[in-house]
PDB file of C-alpha atoms in Angstrom:
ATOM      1  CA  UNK A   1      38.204  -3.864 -21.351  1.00  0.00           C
ATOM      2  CA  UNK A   2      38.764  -0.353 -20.999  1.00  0.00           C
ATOM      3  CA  UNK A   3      36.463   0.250 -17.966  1.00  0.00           C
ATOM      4  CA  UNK A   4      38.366  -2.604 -15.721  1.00  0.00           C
ATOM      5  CA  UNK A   5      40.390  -0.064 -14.036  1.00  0.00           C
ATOM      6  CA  UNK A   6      38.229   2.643 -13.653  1.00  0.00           C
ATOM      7  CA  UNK A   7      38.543   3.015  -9.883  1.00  0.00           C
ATOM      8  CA  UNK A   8      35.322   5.771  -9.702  1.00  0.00           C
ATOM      9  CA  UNK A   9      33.110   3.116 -11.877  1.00  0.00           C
ATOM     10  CA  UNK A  10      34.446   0.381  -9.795  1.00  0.00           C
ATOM     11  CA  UNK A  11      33.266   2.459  -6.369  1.00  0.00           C
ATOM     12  CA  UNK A  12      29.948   3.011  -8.636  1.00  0.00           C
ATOM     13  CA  UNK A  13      29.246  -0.809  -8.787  1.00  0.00           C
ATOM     14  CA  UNK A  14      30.172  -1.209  -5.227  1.00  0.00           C
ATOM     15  CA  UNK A  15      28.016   1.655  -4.308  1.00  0.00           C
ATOM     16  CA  UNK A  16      24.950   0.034  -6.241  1.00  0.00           C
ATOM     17  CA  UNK A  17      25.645  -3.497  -4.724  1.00  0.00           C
ATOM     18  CA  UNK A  18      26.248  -2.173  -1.061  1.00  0.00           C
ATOM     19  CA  UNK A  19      22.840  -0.235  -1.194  1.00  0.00           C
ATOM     20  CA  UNK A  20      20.938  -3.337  -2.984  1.00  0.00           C
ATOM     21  CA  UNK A  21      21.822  -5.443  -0.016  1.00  0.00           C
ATOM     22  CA  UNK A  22      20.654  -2.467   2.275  1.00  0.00           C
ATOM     23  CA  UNK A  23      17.126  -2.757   0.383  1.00  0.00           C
ATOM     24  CA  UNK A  24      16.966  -6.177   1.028  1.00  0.00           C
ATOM     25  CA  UNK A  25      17.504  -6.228   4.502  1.00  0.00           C
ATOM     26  CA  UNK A  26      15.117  -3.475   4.899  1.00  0.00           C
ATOM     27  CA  UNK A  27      12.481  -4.857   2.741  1.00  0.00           C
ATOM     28  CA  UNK A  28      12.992  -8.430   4.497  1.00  0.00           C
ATOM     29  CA  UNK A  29      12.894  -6.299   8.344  1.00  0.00           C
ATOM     30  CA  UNK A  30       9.046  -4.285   6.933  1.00  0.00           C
ATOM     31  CA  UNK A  31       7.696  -7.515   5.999  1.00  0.00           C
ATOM     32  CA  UNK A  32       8.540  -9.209   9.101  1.00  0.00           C
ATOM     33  CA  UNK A  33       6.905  -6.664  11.074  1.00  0.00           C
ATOM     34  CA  UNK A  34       4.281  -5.663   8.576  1.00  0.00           C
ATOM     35  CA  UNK A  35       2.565  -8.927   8.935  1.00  0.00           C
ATOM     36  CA  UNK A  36       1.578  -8.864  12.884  1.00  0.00           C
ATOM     37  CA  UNK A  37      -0.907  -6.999  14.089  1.00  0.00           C
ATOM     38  CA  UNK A  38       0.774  -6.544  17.669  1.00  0.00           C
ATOM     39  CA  UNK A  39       4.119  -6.103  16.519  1.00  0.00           C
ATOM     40  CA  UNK A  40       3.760  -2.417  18.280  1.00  0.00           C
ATOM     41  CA  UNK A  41       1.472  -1.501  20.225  1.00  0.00           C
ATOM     42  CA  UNK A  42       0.531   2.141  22.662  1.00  0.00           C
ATOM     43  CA  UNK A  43       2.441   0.561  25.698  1.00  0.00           C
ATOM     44  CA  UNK A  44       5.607  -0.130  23.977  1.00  0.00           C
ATOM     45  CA  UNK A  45       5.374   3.062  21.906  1.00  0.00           C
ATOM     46  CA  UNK A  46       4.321   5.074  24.955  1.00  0.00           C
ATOM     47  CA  UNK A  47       7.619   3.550  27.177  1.00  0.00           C
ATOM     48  CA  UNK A  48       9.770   5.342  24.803  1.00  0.00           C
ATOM     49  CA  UNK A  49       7.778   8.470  24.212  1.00  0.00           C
ATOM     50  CA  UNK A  50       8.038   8.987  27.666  1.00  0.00           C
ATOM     51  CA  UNK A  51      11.914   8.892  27.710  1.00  0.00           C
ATOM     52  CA  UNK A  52      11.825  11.676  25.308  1.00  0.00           C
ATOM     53  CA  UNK A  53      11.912   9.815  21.771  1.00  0.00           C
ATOM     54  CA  UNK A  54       9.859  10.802  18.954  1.00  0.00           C
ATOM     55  CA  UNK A  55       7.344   8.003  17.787  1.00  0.00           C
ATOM     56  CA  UNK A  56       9.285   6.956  14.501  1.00  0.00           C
ATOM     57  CA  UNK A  57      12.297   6.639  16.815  1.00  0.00           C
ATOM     58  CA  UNK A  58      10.464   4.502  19.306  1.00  0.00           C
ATOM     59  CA  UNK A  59       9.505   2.398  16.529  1.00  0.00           C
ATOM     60  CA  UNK A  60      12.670   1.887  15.151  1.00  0.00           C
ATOM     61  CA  UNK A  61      14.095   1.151  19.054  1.00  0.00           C
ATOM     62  CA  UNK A  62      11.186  -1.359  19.428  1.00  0.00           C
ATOM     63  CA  UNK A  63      12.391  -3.071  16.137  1.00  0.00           C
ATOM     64  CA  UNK A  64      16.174  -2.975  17.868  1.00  0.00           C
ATOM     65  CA  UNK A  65      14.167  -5.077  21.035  1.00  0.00           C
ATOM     66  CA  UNK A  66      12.919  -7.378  18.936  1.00  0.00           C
ATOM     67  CA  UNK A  67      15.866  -8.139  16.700  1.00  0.00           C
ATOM     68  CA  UNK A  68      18.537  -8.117  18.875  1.00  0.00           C
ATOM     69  CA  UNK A  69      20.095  -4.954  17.273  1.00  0.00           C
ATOM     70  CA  UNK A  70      23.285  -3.563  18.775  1.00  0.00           C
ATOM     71  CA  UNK A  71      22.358  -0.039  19.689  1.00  0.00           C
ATOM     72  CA  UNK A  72      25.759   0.954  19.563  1.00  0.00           C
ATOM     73  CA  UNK A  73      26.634  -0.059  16.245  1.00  0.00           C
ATOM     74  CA  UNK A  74      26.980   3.220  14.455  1.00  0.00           C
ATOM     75  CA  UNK A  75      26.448   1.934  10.563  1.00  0.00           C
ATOM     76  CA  UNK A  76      23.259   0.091  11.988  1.00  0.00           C
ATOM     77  CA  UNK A  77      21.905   3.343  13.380  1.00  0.00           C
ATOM     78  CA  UNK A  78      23.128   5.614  10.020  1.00  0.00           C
ATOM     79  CA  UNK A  79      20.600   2.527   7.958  1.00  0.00           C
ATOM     80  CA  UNK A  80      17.759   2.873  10.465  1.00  0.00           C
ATOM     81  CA  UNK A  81      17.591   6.097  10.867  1.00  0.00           C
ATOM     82  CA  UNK A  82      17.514   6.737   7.172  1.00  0.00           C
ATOM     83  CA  UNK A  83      15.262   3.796   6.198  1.00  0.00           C
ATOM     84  CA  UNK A  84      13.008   3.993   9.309  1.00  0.00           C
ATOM     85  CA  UNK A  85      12.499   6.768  11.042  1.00  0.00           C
ATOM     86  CA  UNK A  86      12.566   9.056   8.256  1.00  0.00           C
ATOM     87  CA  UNK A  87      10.113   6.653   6.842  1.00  0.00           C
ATOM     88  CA  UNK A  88       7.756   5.927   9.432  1.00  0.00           C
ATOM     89  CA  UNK A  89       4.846   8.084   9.241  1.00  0.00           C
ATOM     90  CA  UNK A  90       1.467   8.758  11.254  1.00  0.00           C
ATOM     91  CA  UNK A  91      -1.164   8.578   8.786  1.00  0.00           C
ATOM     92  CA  UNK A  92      -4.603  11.045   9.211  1.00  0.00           C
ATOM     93  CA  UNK A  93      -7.838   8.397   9.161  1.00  0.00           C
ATOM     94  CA  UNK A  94      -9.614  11.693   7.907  1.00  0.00           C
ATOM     95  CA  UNK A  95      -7.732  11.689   4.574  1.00  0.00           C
ATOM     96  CA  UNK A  96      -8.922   8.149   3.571  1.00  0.00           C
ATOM     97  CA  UNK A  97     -12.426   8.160   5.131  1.00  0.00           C
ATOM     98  CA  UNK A  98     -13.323  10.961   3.003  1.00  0.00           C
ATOM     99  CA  UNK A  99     -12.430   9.085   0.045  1.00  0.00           C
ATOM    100  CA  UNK A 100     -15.799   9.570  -2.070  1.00  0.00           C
ATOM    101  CA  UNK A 101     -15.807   5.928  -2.723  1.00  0.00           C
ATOM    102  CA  UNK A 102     -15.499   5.123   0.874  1.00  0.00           C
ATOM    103  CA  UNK A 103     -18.248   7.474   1.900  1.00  0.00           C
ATOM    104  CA  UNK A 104     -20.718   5.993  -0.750  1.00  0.00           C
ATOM    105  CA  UNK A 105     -20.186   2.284  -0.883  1.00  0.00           C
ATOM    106  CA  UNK A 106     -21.079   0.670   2.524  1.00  0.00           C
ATOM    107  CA  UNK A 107     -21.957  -2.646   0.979  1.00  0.00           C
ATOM    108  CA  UNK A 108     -20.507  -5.942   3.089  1.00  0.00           C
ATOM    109  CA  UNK A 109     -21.931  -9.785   1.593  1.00  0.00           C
ATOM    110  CA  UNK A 110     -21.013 -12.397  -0.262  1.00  0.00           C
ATOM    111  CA  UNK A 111     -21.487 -14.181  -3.813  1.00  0.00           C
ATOM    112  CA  UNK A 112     -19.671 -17.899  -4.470  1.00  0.00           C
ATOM    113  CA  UNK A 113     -16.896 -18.110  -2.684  1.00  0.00           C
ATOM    114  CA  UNK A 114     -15.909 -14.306  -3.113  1.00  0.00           C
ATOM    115  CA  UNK A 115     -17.036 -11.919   0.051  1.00  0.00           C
ATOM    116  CA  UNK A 116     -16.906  -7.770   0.938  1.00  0.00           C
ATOM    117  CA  UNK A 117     -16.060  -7.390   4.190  1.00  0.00           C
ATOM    118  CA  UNK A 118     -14.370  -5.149   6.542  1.00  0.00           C
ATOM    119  CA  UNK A 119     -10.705  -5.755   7.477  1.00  0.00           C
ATOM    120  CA  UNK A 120      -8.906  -3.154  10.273  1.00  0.00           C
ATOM    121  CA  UNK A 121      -5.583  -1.996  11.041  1.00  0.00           C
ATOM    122  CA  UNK A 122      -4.847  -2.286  14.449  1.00  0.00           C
ATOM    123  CA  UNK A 123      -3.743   1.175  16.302  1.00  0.00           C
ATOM    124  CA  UNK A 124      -0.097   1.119  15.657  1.00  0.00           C
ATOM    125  CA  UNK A 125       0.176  -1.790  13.173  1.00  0.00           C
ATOM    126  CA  UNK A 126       2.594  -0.799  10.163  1.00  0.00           C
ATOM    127  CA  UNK A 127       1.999  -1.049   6.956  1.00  0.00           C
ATOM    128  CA  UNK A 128       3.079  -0.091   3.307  1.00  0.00           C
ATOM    129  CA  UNK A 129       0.676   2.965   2.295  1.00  0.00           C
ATOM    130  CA  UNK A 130       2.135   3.944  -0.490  1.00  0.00           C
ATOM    131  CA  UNK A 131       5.012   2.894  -3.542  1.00  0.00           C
ATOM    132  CA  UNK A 132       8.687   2.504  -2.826  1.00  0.00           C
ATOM    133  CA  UNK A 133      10.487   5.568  -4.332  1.00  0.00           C
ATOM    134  CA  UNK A 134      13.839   5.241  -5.126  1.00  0.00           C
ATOM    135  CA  UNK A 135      16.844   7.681  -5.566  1.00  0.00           C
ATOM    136  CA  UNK A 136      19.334   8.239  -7.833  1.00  0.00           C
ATOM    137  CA  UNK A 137      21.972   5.860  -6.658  1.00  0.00           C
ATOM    138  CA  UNK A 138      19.247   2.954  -6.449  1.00  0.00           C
ATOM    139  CA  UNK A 139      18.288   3.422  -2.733  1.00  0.00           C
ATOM    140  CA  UNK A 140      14.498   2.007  -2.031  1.00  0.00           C
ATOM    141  CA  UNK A 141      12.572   4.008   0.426  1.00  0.00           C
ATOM    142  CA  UNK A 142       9.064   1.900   1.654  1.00  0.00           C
ATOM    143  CA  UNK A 143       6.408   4.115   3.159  1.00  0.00           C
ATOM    144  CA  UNK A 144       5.547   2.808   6.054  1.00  0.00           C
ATOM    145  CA  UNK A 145       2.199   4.306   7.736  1.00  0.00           C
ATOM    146  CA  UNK A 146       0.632   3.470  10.752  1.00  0.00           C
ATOM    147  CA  UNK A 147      -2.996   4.525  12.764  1.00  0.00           C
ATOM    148  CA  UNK A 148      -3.321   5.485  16.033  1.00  0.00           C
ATOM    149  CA  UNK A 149      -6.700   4.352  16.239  1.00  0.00           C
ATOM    150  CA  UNK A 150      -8.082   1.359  14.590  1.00  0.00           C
ATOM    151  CA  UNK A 151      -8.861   2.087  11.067  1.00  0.00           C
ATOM    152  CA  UNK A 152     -11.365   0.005   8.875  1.00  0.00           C
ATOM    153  CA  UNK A 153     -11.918  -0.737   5.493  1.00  0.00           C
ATOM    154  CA  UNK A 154     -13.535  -2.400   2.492  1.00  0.00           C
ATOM    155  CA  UNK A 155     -11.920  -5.556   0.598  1.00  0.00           C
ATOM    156  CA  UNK A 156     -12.810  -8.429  -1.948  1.00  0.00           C
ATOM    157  CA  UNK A 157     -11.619 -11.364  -0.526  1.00  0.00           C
ATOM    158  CA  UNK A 158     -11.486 -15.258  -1.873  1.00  0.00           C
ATOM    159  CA  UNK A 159     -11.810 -16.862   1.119  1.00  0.00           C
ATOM    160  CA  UNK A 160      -9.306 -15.760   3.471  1.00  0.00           C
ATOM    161  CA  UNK A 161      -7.277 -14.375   0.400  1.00  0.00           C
ATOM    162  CA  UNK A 162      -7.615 -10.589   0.085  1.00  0.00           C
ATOM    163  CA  UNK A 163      -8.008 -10.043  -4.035  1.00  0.00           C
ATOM    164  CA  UNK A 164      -8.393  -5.890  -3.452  1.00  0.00           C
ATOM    165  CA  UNK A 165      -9.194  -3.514  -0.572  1.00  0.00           C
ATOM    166  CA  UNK A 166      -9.465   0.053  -0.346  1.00  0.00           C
ATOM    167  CA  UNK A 167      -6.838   0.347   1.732  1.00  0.00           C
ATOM    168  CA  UNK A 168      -4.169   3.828   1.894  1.00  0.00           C
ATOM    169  CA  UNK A 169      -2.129   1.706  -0.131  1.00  0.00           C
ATOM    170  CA  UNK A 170      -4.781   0.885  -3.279  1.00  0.00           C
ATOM    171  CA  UNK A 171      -6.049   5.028  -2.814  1.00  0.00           C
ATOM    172  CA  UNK A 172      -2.487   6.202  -3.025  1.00  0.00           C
ATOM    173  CA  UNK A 173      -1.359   4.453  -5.706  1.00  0.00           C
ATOM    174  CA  UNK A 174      -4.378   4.200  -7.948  1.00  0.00           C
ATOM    175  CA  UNK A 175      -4.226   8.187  -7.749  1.00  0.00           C
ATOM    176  CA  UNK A 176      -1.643   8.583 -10.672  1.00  0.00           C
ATOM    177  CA  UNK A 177      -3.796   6.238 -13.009  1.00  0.00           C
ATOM    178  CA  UNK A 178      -7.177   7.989 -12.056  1.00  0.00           C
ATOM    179  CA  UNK A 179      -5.801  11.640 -12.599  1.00  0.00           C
ATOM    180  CA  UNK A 180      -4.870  10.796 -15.752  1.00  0.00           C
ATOM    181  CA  UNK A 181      -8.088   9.416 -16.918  1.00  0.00           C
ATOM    182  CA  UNK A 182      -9.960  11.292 -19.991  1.00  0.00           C
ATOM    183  CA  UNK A 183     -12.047  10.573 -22.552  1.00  0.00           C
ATOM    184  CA  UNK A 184     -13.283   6.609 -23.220  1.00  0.00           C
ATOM    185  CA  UNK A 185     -11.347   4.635 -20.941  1.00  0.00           C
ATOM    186  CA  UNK A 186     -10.947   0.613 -20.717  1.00  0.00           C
ATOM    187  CA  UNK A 187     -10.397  -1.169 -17.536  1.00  0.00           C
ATOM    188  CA  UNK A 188      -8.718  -4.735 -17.581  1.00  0.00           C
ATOM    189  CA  UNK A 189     -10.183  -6.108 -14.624  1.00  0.00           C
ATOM    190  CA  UNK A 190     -13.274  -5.454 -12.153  1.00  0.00           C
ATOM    191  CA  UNK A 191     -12.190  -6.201  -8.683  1.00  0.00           C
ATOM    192  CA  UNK A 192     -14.208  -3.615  -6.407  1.00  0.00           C
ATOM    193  CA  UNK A 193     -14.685  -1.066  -9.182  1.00  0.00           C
ATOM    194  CA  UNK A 194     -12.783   1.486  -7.342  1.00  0.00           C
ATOM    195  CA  UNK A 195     -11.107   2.859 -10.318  1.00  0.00           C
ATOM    196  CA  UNK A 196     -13.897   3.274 -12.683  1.00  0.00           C
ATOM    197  CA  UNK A 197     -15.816   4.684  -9.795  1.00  0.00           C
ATOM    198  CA  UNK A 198     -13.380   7.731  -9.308  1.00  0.00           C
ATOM    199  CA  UNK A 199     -12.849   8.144 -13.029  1.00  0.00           C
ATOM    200  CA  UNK A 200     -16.925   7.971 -13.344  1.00  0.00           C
ATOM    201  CA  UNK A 201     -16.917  11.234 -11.541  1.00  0.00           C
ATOM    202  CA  UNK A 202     -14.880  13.463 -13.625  1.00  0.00           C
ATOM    203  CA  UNK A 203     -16.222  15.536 -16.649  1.00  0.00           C
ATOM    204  CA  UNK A 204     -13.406  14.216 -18.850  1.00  0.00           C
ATOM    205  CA  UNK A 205     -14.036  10.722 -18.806  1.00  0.00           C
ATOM    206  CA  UNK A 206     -16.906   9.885 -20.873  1.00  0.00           C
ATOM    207  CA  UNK A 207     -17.577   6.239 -20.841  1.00  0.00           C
ATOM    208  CA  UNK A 208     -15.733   3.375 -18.838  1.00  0.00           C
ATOM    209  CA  UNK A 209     -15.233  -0.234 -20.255  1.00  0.00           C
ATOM    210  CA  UNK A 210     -14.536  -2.634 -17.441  1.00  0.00           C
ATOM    211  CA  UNK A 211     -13.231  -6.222 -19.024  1.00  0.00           C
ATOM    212  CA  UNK A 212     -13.667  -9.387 -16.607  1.00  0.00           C
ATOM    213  CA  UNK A 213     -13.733 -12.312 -17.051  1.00  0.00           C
ATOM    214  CA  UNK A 214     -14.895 -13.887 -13.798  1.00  0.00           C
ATOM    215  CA  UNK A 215     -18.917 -13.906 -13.812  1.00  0.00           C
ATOM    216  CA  UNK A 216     -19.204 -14.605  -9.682  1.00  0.00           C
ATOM    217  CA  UNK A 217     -17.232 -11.028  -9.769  1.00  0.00           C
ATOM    218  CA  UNK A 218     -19.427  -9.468 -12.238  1.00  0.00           C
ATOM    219  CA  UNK A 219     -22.388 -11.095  -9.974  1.00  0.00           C
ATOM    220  CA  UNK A 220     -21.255  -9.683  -6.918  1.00  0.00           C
ATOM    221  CA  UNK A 221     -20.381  -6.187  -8.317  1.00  0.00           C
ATOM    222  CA  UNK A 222     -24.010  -6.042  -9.538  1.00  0.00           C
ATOM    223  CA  UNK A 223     -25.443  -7.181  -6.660  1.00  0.00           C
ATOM    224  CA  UNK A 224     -23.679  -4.914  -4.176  1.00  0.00           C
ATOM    225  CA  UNK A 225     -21.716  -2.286  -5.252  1.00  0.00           C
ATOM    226  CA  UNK A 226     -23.064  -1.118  -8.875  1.00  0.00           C
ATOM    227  CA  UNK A 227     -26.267  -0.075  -7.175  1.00  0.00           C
ATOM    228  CA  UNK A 228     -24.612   2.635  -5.187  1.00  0.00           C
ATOM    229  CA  UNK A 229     -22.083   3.809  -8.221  1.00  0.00           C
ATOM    230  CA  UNK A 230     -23.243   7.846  -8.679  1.00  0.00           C
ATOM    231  CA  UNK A 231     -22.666   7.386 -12.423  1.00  0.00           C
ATOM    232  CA  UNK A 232     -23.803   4.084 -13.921  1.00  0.00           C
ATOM    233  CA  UNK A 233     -24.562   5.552 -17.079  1.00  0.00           C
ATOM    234  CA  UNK A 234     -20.330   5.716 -17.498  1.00  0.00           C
ATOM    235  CA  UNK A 235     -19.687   2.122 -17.000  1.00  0.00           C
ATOM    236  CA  UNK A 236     -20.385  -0.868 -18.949  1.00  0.00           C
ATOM    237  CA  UNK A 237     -18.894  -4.263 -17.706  1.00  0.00           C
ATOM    238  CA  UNK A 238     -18.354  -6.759 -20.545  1.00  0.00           C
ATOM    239  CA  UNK A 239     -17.489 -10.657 -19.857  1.00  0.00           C
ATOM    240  CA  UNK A 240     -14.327 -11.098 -21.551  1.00  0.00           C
ATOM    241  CA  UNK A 241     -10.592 -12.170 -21.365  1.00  0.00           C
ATOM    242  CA  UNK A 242      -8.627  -9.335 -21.113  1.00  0.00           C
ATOM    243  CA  UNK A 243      -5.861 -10.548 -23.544  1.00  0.00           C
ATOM    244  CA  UNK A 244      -8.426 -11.772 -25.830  1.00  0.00           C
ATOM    245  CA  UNK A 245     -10.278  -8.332 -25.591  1.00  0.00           C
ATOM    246  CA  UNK A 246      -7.301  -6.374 -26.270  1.00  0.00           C
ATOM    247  CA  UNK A 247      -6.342  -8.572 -29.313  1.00  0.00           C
TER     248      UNK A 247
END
């Protein structure tokens, strides 16, 4: 084939493959830490504050602790500092607090085996708040937030299994779906309602269809959440499959 001995498309595909296996590793690296709550912590962050490192950098020198990382090794530091520390970001608790929905629904209980209860972030836990972007020659970027205070929200959980929360995470990516909202819109799914609670409040939406199929989650929606939604004359929830709906 013509392209076998194209040396620039051949440096292309190496390119590509080298920066997939970056992603990886990086993606593998966030989830390890992501999922303890003490991974960082004030002290450690603090020790390297004081010897004159920014806080993404003390993150990313905490991870090196951890991992074993050789601190010399140039390429290492080039990933890291491009993956991580340009990455890592202090999130404001003001910007998701005064979330209308978070402001209005206070609701915590239970119905079946489904419950709405608080969950927190611990101050300096990481976390994904927001979609991977990704450049032009296939790099993935996470966004990896973090409070320095500890920061509580709402979720639907199945037992110990969260279903949805309004985390930063569900606000910031739900945003491109509920700007675009007009009109009659349909909903596949109930979950907390978030969604058809911030479209409910625009004057271009003018009726939302919510399809689930679960009644315990229609049950508990009525029960605890519906009763504070500012415009339940929007929304109707109808018992349904979704595919079956849709057909």
């Amino acid at each position: 084939m013509k392209f076998a001995n194209d040396k620039n498309l051949k440096n292309k595909i190496n390119e590509v493959i080298r920066n997939n296996q970056i992603n990886t590793w990086i993606a593998e690296l966030f989830n390890e830490v992501n999922s303890y709550t003490d991974f960082f912590s004030f002290e450690k962050i603090d020790s390297y504050v004081k010897q004159g490192l920014k806080e993404p950098e003390a993150f990313v020198n905490i991870m090196y602790d951890e991992f074993n990382f050789d601190k010399n090794d140039q390429e290492t530091i080039g990933i890291t500092d491009e993956y991580c520390v340009k990455r890592i970001k202090c999130l404001e608790p003001k910007e998701y607090l005064n979330n209308k929905y978070a402001q209005t629904i206070k609701a915590t209980g239970r119905y079946k085996q489904y419950s709405l209860r608080n969950i927190t972030y611990e101050p300096y836990q990481t976390f994904a708040y927001d979609e991977i972007s990704v450049s032009k020659d296939y790099k993935e970027y996470s966004a990896i937030g973090y409070f320095k205070k500890p920061f509580s929200y709402l979720a639907l959980c199945e037992g110990n299994n969260i279903w949805m929360s309004l985390n930063p995470n569900e606000i910031e990516t739900m945003k491109p779906f509920i700007n675009k909202g007009h009109g009659n819109v349909l909903v596949l799914g109930l979950g907390m309602g978030y969604v058809p609670f911030m479209m409910s409040l625009k004057d271009e939406v003018k009726h939302i269809t919510i399809i689930e199929k679960d009644q315990n989650i229609i049950n508990l929606f009525n029960n605890l959440l519906f009763p504070h939604f500012i415009n339940k004359n929007k929304i109707t929830v109808i018992k349904d499959d979704a595919i079956s709906y849709v057909s």
